[in-house]
mmCIF file of C-alpha atoms in Angstrom:
data_model
loop_
_atom_site.group_PDB
_atom_site.id
_atom_site.type_symbol
_atom_site.label_atom_id
_atom_site.label_comp_id
_atom_site.label_asym_id
_atom_site.label_seq_id
_atom_site.Cartn_x
_atom_site.Cartn_y
_atom_site.Cartn_z
ATOM 1 C CA UNK A 1 77.391 31.992 -139.960
ATOM 2 C CA UNK A 2 74.568 32.674 -137.466
ATOM 3 C CA UNK A 3 72.259 29.993 -136.107
ATOM 4 C CA UNK A 4 69.745 32.466 -134.738
ATOM 5 C CA UNK A 5 66.623 33.143 -136.786
ATOM 6 C CA UNK A 6 66.343 36.528 -138.354
ATOM 7 C CA UNK A 7 63.748 38.673 -136.561
ATOM 8 C CA UNK A 8 62.248 41.926 -137.516
ATOM 9 C CA UNK A 9 63.269 44.882 -135.374
ATOM 10 C CA UNK A 10 59.594 45.869 -134.986
ATOM 11 C CA UNK A 11 58.761 42.693 -133.048
ATOM 12 C CA UNK A 12 61.456 42.970 -130.389
ATOM 13 C CA UNK A 13 59.944 43.250 -126.894
ATOM 14 C CA UNK A 14 56.432 42.316 -128.027
ATOM 15 C CA UNK A 15 56.468 39.183 -125.834
ATOM 16 C CA UNK A 16 57.397 41.340 -122.839
ATOM 17 C CA UNK A 17 54.505 43.729 -123.538
ATOM 18 C CA UNK A 18 52.013 40.868 -123.934
ATOM 19 C CA UNK A 19 53.336 39.267 -120.720
ATOM 20 C CA UNK A 20 52.954 42.542 -118.788
ATOM 21 C CA UNK A 21 49.367 43.025 -120.014
ATOM 22 C CA UNK A 22 48.567 39.418 -119.072
ATOM 23 C CA UNK A 23 50.163 39.934 -115.639
ATOM 24 C CA UNK A 24 48.107 43.115 -115.167
ATOM 25 C CA UNK A 25 44.906 41.197 -115.950
ATOM 26 C CA UNK A 26 45.827 38.437 -113.494
ATOM 27 C CA UNK A 27 46.568 41.056 -110.829
ATOM 28 C CA UNK A 28 43.154 42.703 -111.344
ATOM 29 C CA UNK A 29 41.415 39.325 -111.107
ATOM 30 C CA UNK A 30 43.367 38.560 -107.905
ATOM 31 C CA UNK A 31 42.446 41.900 -106.321
ATOM 32 C CA UNK A 32 38.793 41.395 -107.249
ATOM 33 C CA UNK A 33 38.845 37.918 -105.692
ATOM 34 C CA UNK A 34 40.401 39.284 -102.490
ATOM 35 C CA UNK A 35 37.720 41.986 -102.221
ATOM 36 C CA UNK A 36 35.004 39.394 -102.774
ATOM 37 C CA UNK A 37 36.486 37.111 -100.092
ATOM 38 C CA UNK A 38 36.705 40.062 -97.683
ATOM 39 C CA UNK A 39 33.040 40.944 -98.310
ATOM 40 C CA UNK A 40 31.965 37.348 -97.728
ATOM 41 C CA UNK A 41 33.956 37.273 -94.487
ATOM 42 C CA UNK A 42 32.175 40.404 -93.256
ATOM 43 C CA UNK A 43 28.768 38.984 -94.170
ATOM 44 C CA UNK A 44 29.502 35.709 -92.376
ATOM 45 C CA UNK A 45 30.663 37.615 -89.305
ATOM 46 C CA UNK A 46 27.493 39.718 -89.350
ATOM 47 C CA UNK A 47 25.273 36.634 -89.520
ATOM 48 C CA UNK A 48 27.212 35.023 -86.671
ATOM 49 C CA UNK A 49 26.834 38.110 -84.459
ATOM 50 C CA UNK A 50 23.129 38.399 -85.279
ATOM 51 C CA UNK A 51 22.535 34.737 -84.386
ATOM 52 C CA UNK A 52 24.530 35.060 -81.178
ATOM 53 C CA UNK A 53 22.571 38.168 -80.207
ATOM 54 C CA UNK A 54 19.260 36.437 -80.886
ATOM 55 C CA UNK A 55 20.258 33.374 -78.855
ATOM 56 C CA UNK A 56 21.332 35.583 -75.928
ATOM 57 C CA UNK A 57 18.018 37.462 -76.071
ATOM 58 C CA UNK A 58 16.094 34.163 -76.151
ATOM 59 C CA UNK A 59 18.035 32.915 -73.116
ATOM 60 C CA UNK A 60 17.292 36.144 -71.213
ATOM 61 C CA UNK A 61 13.613 35.862 -72.197
ATOM 62 C CA UNK A 62 13.442 32.330 -70.806
ATOM 63 C CA UNK A 63 15.046 33.537 -67.549
ATOM 64 C CA UNK A 64 12.416 36.274 -67.311
ATOM 65 C CA UNK A 65 9.624 33.768 -67.907
ATOM 66 C CA UNK A 66 11.140 31.482 -65.252
ATOM 67 C CA UNK A 67 11.099 34.376 -62.773
ATOM 68 C CA UNK A 68 7.397 35.003 -63.478
ATOM 69 C CA UNK A 69 6.586 31.294 -63.017
ATOM 70 C CA UNK A 70 7.604 31.359 -59.351
ATOM 71 C CA UNK A 71 4.434 31.217 -57.260
ATOM 72 C CA UNK A 72 5.505 34.118 -55.034
ATOM 73 C CA UNK A 73 6.254 36.450 -57.973
ATOM 74 C CA UNK A 74 4.102 39.570 -57.902
ATOM 75 C CA UNK A 75 4.264 42.834 -59.775
ATOM 76 C CA UNK A 76 1.806 45.735 -59.678
ATOM 77 C CA UNK A 77 -0.376 46.234 -62.743
ATOM 78 C CA UNK A 78 1.024 48.867 -65.077
ATOM 79 C CA UNK A 79 -0.832 52.132 -65.242
ATOM 80 C CA UNK A 80 -1.325 54.534 -68.134
ATOM 81 C CA UNK A 81 -0.602 54.090 -71.806
ATOM 82 C CA UNK A 82 3.124 54.834 -71.427
ATOM 83 C CA UNK A 83 3.744 52.207 -68.785
ATOM 84 C CA UNK A 84 1.549 49.534 -70.401
ATOM 85 C CA UNK A 85 3.091 49.870 -73.850
ATOM 86 C CA UNK A 86 6.049 47.735 -74.866
ATOM 87 C CA UNK A 87 9.122 49.424 -73.369
ATOM 88 C CA UNK A 88 10.521 51.906 -75.898
ATOM 89 C CA UNK A 89 13.948 51.909 -74.244
ATOM 90 C CA UNK A 90 14.563 48.377 -75.510
ATOM 91 C CA UNK A 91 16.042 49.927 -78.666
ATOM 92 C CA UNK A 92 18.586 51.944 -76.679
ATOM 93 C CA UNK A 93 19.049 49.963 -73.457
ATOM 94 C CA UNK A 94 22.675 49.401 -72.460
ATOM 95 C CA UNK A 95 22.450 48.102 -68.894
ATOM 96 C CA UNK A 96 20.300 46.857 -66.050
ATOM 97 C CA UNK A 97 18.280 49.214 -63.867
ATOM 98 C CA UNK A 98 14.952 50.967 -63.448
ATOM 99 C CA UNK A 99 13.420 53.069 -66.236
ATOM 100 C CA UNK A 100 11.028 55.667 -64.838
ATOM 101 C CA UNK A 101 9.224 56.275 -68.147
ATOM 102 C CA UNK A 102 8.141 52.692 -68.795
ATOM 103 C CA UNK A 103 8.217 51.592 -65.149
ATOM 104 C CA UNK A 104 10.274 48.529 -66.114
ATOM 105 C CA UNK A 105 13.133 47.249 -64.001
ATOM 106 C CA UNK A 106 15.701 45.674 -66.316
ATOM 107 C CA UNK A 107 17.520 42.694 -64.838
ATOM 108 C CA UNK A 108 20.842 41.382 -66.146
ATOM 109 C CA UNK A 109 20.507 37.769 -67.221
ATOM 110 C CA UNK A 110 23.407 35.945 -68.808
ATOM 111 C CA UNK A 111 24.508 38.047 -71.774
ATOM 112 C CA UNK A 112 21.303 40.088 -71.923
ATOM 113 C CA UNK A 113 18.628 41.871 -69.925
ATOM 114 C CA UNK A 114 14.972 41.234 -69.289
ATOM 115 C CA UNK A 115 12.119 43.342 -68.016
ATOM 116 C CA UNK A 116 8.634 42.284 -66.936
ATOM 117 C CA UNK A 117 5.363 44.228 -67.008
ATOM 118 C CA UNK A 118 2.078 43.120 -65.447
ATOM 119 C CA UNK A 119 -0.437 44.072 -68.123
ATOM 120 C CA UNK A 120 -3.512 42.916 -66.201
ATOM 121 C CA UNK A 121 -5.873 39.979 -65.893
ATOM 122 C CA UNK A 122 -8.021 38.335 -68.516
ATOM 123 C CA UNK A 123 -10.578 35.573 -68.755
ATOM 124 C CA UNK A 124 -10.316 32.709 -71.232
ATOM 125 C CA UNK A 125 -6.785 33.371 -72.422
ATOM 126 C CA UNK A 126 -5.278 30.961 -74.924
ATOM 127 C CA UNK A 127 -4.119 27.679 -73.326
ATOM 128 C CA UNK A 128 -5.780 28.591 -70.014
ATOM 129 C CA UNK A 129 -8.649 26.447 -68.668
ATOM 130 C CA UNK A 130 -12.112 27.902 -69.358
ATOM 131 C CA UNK A 131 -13.585 30.381 -66.927
ATOM 132 C CA UNK A 132 -10.178 30.856 -65.338
ATOM 133 C CA UNK A 133 -8.674 34.251 -64.746
ATOM 134 C CA UNK A 134 -5.055 34.665 -65.791
ATOM 135 C CA UNK A 135 -2.654 37.486 -65.086
ATOM 136 C CA UNK A 136 -0.757 38.509 -68.198
ATOM 137 C CA UNK A 137 2.889 39.463 -68.004
ATOM 138 C CA UNK A 138 4.858 40.974 -70.878
ATOM 139 C CA UNK A 139 8.447 39.766 -70.734
ATOM 140 C CA UNK A 140 10.858 41.736 -72.925
ATOM 141 C CA UNK A 141 14.458 40.662 -73.401
ATOM 142 C CA UNK A 142 17.351 42.538 -74.994
ATOM 143 C CA UNK A 143 20.804 41.305 -75.967
ATOM 144 C CA UNK A 144 23.673 43.281 -77.449
ATOM 145 C CA UNK A 145 26.640 41.592 -79.123
ATOM 146 C CA UNK A 146 29.607 43.501 -80.452
ATOM 147 C CA UNK A 147 29.220 47.210 -80.981
ATOM 148 C CA UNK A 148 25.845 47.402 -82.670
ATOM 149 C CA UNK A 149 24.082 44.046 -82.977
ATOM 150 C CA UNK A 150 20.921 44.179 -80.859
ATOM 151 C CA UNK A 151 18.093 41.673 -80.583
ATOM 152 C CA UNK A 152 14.821 42.358 -78.803
ATOM 153 C CA UNK A 153 12.324 39.548 -78.176
ATOM 154 C CA UNK A 154 9.066 39.601 -76.281
ATOM 155 C CA UNK A 155 6.501 37.152 -74.972
ATOM 156 C CA UNK A 156 3.209 37.359 -73.139
ATOM 157 C CA UNK A 157 3.092 34.955 -70.223
ATOM 158 C CA UNK A 158 -0.279 33.976 -68.718
ATOM 159 C CA UNK A 159 -0.132 32.987 -65.070
ATOM 160 C CA UNK A 160 -3.193 31.441 -63.443
#
């Protein structure tokens, strides 16, 4: 006498097949979750590098503005449209030094570089007392973090 229930031969192994399909689905969901986590990690890293680059460029900009503030700081007025335009090399700059095209000398500052241009004098500039002449300086700062994260910031500094 047998105590095992009678099963049909057609249903043998069906639980194994259902289990394997269920395991396959769980594996696909797991792989998808891993890819999503990896993508989020890359995005977070990118945002971190971009913020770090911007902060470094801001710090270099402030150092450039501090250099211009010194009472003995002088720089000849730029000449021509090429040398008075914002320096084009800021998008490809990799180190300190003089650029003959723009006439800007790039100075290493912290984790970035800054360059200053004297763009001339003006009367009645914003935040300058009336009827006072002010010399305008363009301060451009560049910071590079990692292999390809670059930030370029610029300010116009009025010195009177």
